[in-house]
Structures are given as C-alpha cells and as structure tokens.
C-alpha cells in the first residue's frame, strides 16, 4: 500500500482576485439579493435551511457572473 501526500491548502487556494473584480462581485451580489432567484414558497421549498443558506448561493452566483462579465470597473492600467 502506497500513501501519497495531499496538497496543502496553499497549493489548493485560488489566486486572489483583483480589487476591481472583487468590487464587481460585491456589486453583483447586492443586485442579486433584490432581483435574483427567490426561494420557493410551496411544499417543495427548503424551509428555514433554505433561507439561511441562500446567501451562500447568491455569493456563488455573483462570483460566477463576475468572472464571466466585465462591468468595466477597472481603474487605470489595471486589467
């Protein structure tokens, strides 16, 4: 039996986003809070857990949109 090492957290961490990208993500996250997907209100809803964890999903949606869209918030020579 051979045991191989698992990569450390530093190797698995994604590269830090530029400040303009972080600003775009924060902007999109706030917009999605008001006009994004809403929790279901029928028998198939997630109840209290869905309400508590929906902010995580909104953050992920905003991150994906920020990576795919360019809102033009970069300053000067920053790309």
JSON list of C-alpha atoms in Angstrom, two decimals:
[
{"chain": "A", "resi": 1, "resn": "UNK", "atom": "CA", "xyz": [0.00, 0.00, 0.00]},
{"chain": "A", "resi": 2, "resn": "UNK", "atom": "CA", "xyz": [1.39, 3.35, -1.04]},
{"chain": "A", "resi": 3, "resn": "UNK", "atom": "CA", "xyz": [0.37, 6.60, 0.64]},
{"chain": "A", "resi": 4, "resn": "UNK", "atom": "CA", "xyz": [0.80, 9.81, -1.30]},
{"chain": "A", "resi": 5, "resn": "UNK", "atom": "CA", "xyz": [0.76, 13.26, 0.20]},
{"chain": "A", "resi": 6, "resn": "UNK", "atom": "CA", "xyz": [-2.25, 15.53, -0.14]},
{"chain": "A", "resi": 7, "resn": "UNK", "atom": "CA", "xyz": [-1.57, 19.03, -1.49]},
{"chain": "A", "resi": 8, "resn": "UNK", "atom": "CA", "xyz": [-1.57, 21.69, 1.21]},
{"chain": "A", "resi": 9, "resn": "UNK", "atom": "CA", "xyz": [-4.10, 24.48, 1.48]},
{"chain": "A", "resi": 10, "resn": "UNK", "atom": "CA", "xyz": [-1.65, 26.95, -0.06]},
{"chain": "A", "resi": 11, "resn": "UNK", "atom": "CA", "xyz": [-1.44, 24.83, -3.21]},
{"chain": "A", "resi": 12, "resn": "UNK", "atom": "CA", "xyz": [-5.20, 24.40, -3.48]},
{"chain": "A", "resi": 13, "resn": "UNK", "atom": "CA", "xyz": [-6.18, 28.04, -2.80]},
{"chain": "A", "resi": 14, "resn": "UNK", "atom": "CA", "xyz": [-7.37, 30.01, -5.84]},
{"chain": "A", "resi": 15, "resn": "UNK", "atom": "CA", "xyz": [-5.45, 33.08, -6.93]},
{"chain": "A", "resi": 16, "resn": "UNK", "atom": "CA", "xyz": [-6.52, 36.30, -5.26]},
{"chain": "A", "resi": 17, "resn": "UNK", "atom": "CA", "xyz": [-8.89, 38.37, -7.35]},
{"chain": "A", "resi": 18, "resn": "UNK", "atom": "CA", "xyz": [-8.02, 41.91, -8.36]},
{"chain": "A", "resi": 19, "resn": "UNK", "atom": "CA", "xyz": [-9.74, 44.67, -6.37]},
{"chain": "A", "resi": 20, "resn": "UNK", "atom": "CA", "xyz": [-11.85, 45.62, -9.41]},
{"chain": "A", "resi": 21, "resn": "UNK", "atom": "CA", "xyz": [-13.04, 42.01, -9.72]},
{"chain": "A", "resi": 22, "resn": "UNK", "atom": "CA", "xyz": [-13.92, 41.95, -6.02]},
{"chain": "A", "resi": 23, "resn": "UNK", "atom": "CA", "xyz": [-15.87, 45.19, -6.43]},
{"chain": "A", "resi": 24, "resn": "UNK", "atom": "CA", "xyz": [-17.76, 43.76, -9.41]},
{"chain": "A", "resi": 25, "resn": "UNK", "atom": "CA", "xyz": [-18.61, 40.65, -7.40]},
{"chain": "A", "resi": 26, "resn": "UNK", "atom": "CA", "xyz": [-19.84, 42.71, -4.44]},
{"chain": "A", "resi": 27, "resn": "UNK", "atom": "CA", "xyz": [-21.95, 44.86, -6.77]},
{"chain": "A", "resi": 28, "resn": "UNK", "atom": "CA", "xyz": [-23.48, 41.82, -8.48]},
{"chain": "A", "resi": 29, "resn": "UNK", "atom": "CA", "xyz": [-24.14, 40.17, -5.13]},
{"chain": "A", "resi": 30, "resn": "UNK", "atom": "CA", "xyz": [-26.13, 43.18, -3.94]},
{"chain": "A", "resi": 31, "resn": "UNK", "atom": "CA", "xyz": [-28.09, 43.26, -7.20]},
{"chain": "A", "resi": 32, "resn": "UNK", "atom": "CA", "xyz": [-28.87, 39.53, -6.98]},
{"chain": "A", "resi": 33, "resn": "UNK", "atom": "CA", "xyz": [-30.26, 39.99, -3.47]},
{"chain": "A", "resi": 34, "resn": "UNK", "atom": "CA", "xyz": [-33.06, 42.07, -4.95]},
{"chain": "A", "resi": 35, "resn": "UNK", "atom": "CA", "xyz": [-33.60, 40.68, -8.43]},
{"chain": "A", "resi": 36, "resn": "UNK", "atom": "CA", "xyz": [-32.04, 37.20, -8.30]},
{"chain": "A", "resi": 37, "resn": "UNK", "atom": "CA", "xyz": [-33.68, 33.82, -7.78]},
{"chain": "A", "resi": 38, "resn": "UNK", "atom": "CA", "xyz": [-36.09, 33.70, -4.84]},
{"chain": "A", "resi": 39, "resn": "UNK", "atom": "CA", "xyz": [-36.77, 30.69, -2.60]},
{"chain": "A", "resi": 40, "resn": "UNK", "atom": "CA", "xyz": [-39.75, 28.53, -3.46]},
{"chain": "A", "resi": 41, "resn": "UNK", "atom": "CA", "xyz": [-42.90, 29.06, -1.39]},
{"chain": "A", "resi": 42, "resn": "UNK", "atom": "CA", "xyz": [-44.65, 25.72, -1.87]},
{"chain": "A", "resi": 43, "resn": "UNK", "atom": "CA", "xyz": [-44.35, 22.24, -0.38]},
{"chain": "A", "resi": 44, "resn": "UNK", "atom": "CA", "xyz": [-41.01, 21.62, -2.09]},
{"chain": "A", "resi": 45, "resn": "UNK", "atom": "CA", "xyz": [-39.23, 24.58, -0.52]},
{"chain": "A", "resi": 46, "resn": "UNK", "atom": "CA", "xyz": [-36.22, 24.13, 1.75]},
{"chain": "A", "resi": 47, "resn": "UNK", "atom": "CA", "xyz": [-37.84, 25.90, 4.66]},
{"chain": "A", "resi": 48, "resn": "UNK", "atom": "CA", "xyz": [-35.67, 27.59, 7.26]},
{"chain": "A", "resi": 49, "resn": "UNK", "atom": "CA", "xyz": [-32.46, 25.99, 5.98]},
{"chain": "A", "resi": 50, "resn": "UNK", "atom": "CA", "xyz": [-33.03, 27.38, 2.50]},
{"chain": "A", "resi": 51, "resn": "UNK", "atom": "CA", "xyz": [-33.50, 30.86, 3.94]},
{"chain": "A", "resi": 52, "resn": "UNK", "atom": "CA", "xyz": [-30.31, 30.60, 6.00]},
{"chain": "A", "resi": 53, "resn": "UNK", "atom": "CA", "xyz": [-28.07, 29.27, 3.24]},
{"chain": "A", "resi": 54, "resn": "UNK", "atom": "CA", "xyz": [-29.46, 31.20, 0.26]},
{"chain": "A", "resi": 55, "resn": "UNK", "atom": "CA", "xyz": [-26.86, 33.94, 0.83]},
{"chain": "A", "resi": 56, "resn": "UNK", "atom": "CA", "xyz": [-24.09, 31.42, 0.05]},
{"chain": "A", "resi": 57, "resn": "UNK", "atom": "CA", "xyz": [-25.75, 30.58, -3.25]},
{"chain": "A", "resi": 58, "resn": "UNK", "atom": "CA", "xyz": [-26.15, 34.28, -4.06]},
{"chain": "A", "resi": 59, "resn": "UNK", "atom": "CA", "xyz": [-22.43, 34.81, -3.37]},
{"chain": "A", "resi": 60, "resn": "UNK", "atom": "CA", "xyz": [-21.53, 31.94, -5.70]},
{"chain": "A", "resi": 61, "resn": "UNK", "atom": "CA", "xyz": [-23.82, 33.26, -8.45]},
{"chain": "A", "resi": 62, "resn": "UNK", "atom": "CA", "xyz": [-22.21, 36.70, -8.12]},
{"chain": "A", "resi": 63, "resn": "UNK", "atom": "CA", "xyz": [-18.71, 35.19, -8.31]},
{"chain": "A", "resi": 64, "resn": "UNK", "atom": "CA", "xyz": [-19.55, 33.26, -11.46]},
{"chain": "A", "resi": 65, "resn": "UNK", "atom": "CA", "xyz": [-21.11, 36.31, -13.08]},
{"chain": "A", "resi": 66, "resn": "UNK", "atom": "CA", "xyz": [-18.15, 38.50, -12.11]},
{"chain": "A", "resi": 67, "resn": "UNK", "atom": "CA", "xyz": [-15.76, 36.05, -13.77]},
{"chain": "A", "resi": 68, "resn": "UNK", "atom": "CA", "xyz": [-17.88, 35.84, -16.94]},
{"chain": "A", "resi": 69, "resn": "UNK", "atom": "CA", "xyz": [-18.83, 39.53, -17.27]},
{"chain": "A", "resi": 70, "resn": "UNK", "atom": "CA", "xyz": [-16.70, 42.65, -17.43]},
{"chain": "A", "resi": 71, "resn": "UNK", "atom": "CA", "xyz": [-18.57, 45.59, -15.94]},
{"chain": "A", "resi": 72, "resn": "UNK", "atom": "CA", "xyz": [-15.69, 47.95, -16.69]},
{"chain": "A", "resi": 73, "resn": "UNK", "atom": "CA", "xyz": [-14.87, 48.84, -13.09]},
{"chain": "A", "resi": 74, "resn": "UNK", "atom": "CA", "xyz": [-11.10, 48.50, -13.52]},
{"chain": "A", "resi": 75, "resn": "UNK", "atom": "CA", "xyz": [-9.09, 51.65, -12.85]},
{"chain": "A", "resi": 76, "resn": "UNK", "atom": "CA", "xyz": [-6.23, 52.93, -14.96]},
{"chain": "A", "resi": 77, "resn": "UNK", "atom": "CA", "xyz": [-3.78, 50.27, -16.13]},
{"chain": "A", "resi": 78, "resn": "UNK", "atom": "CA", "xyz": [-5.35, 47.53, -14.04]},
{"chain": "A", "resi": 79, "resn": "UNK", "atom": "CA", "xyz": [-6.74, 44.70, -16.16]}
]
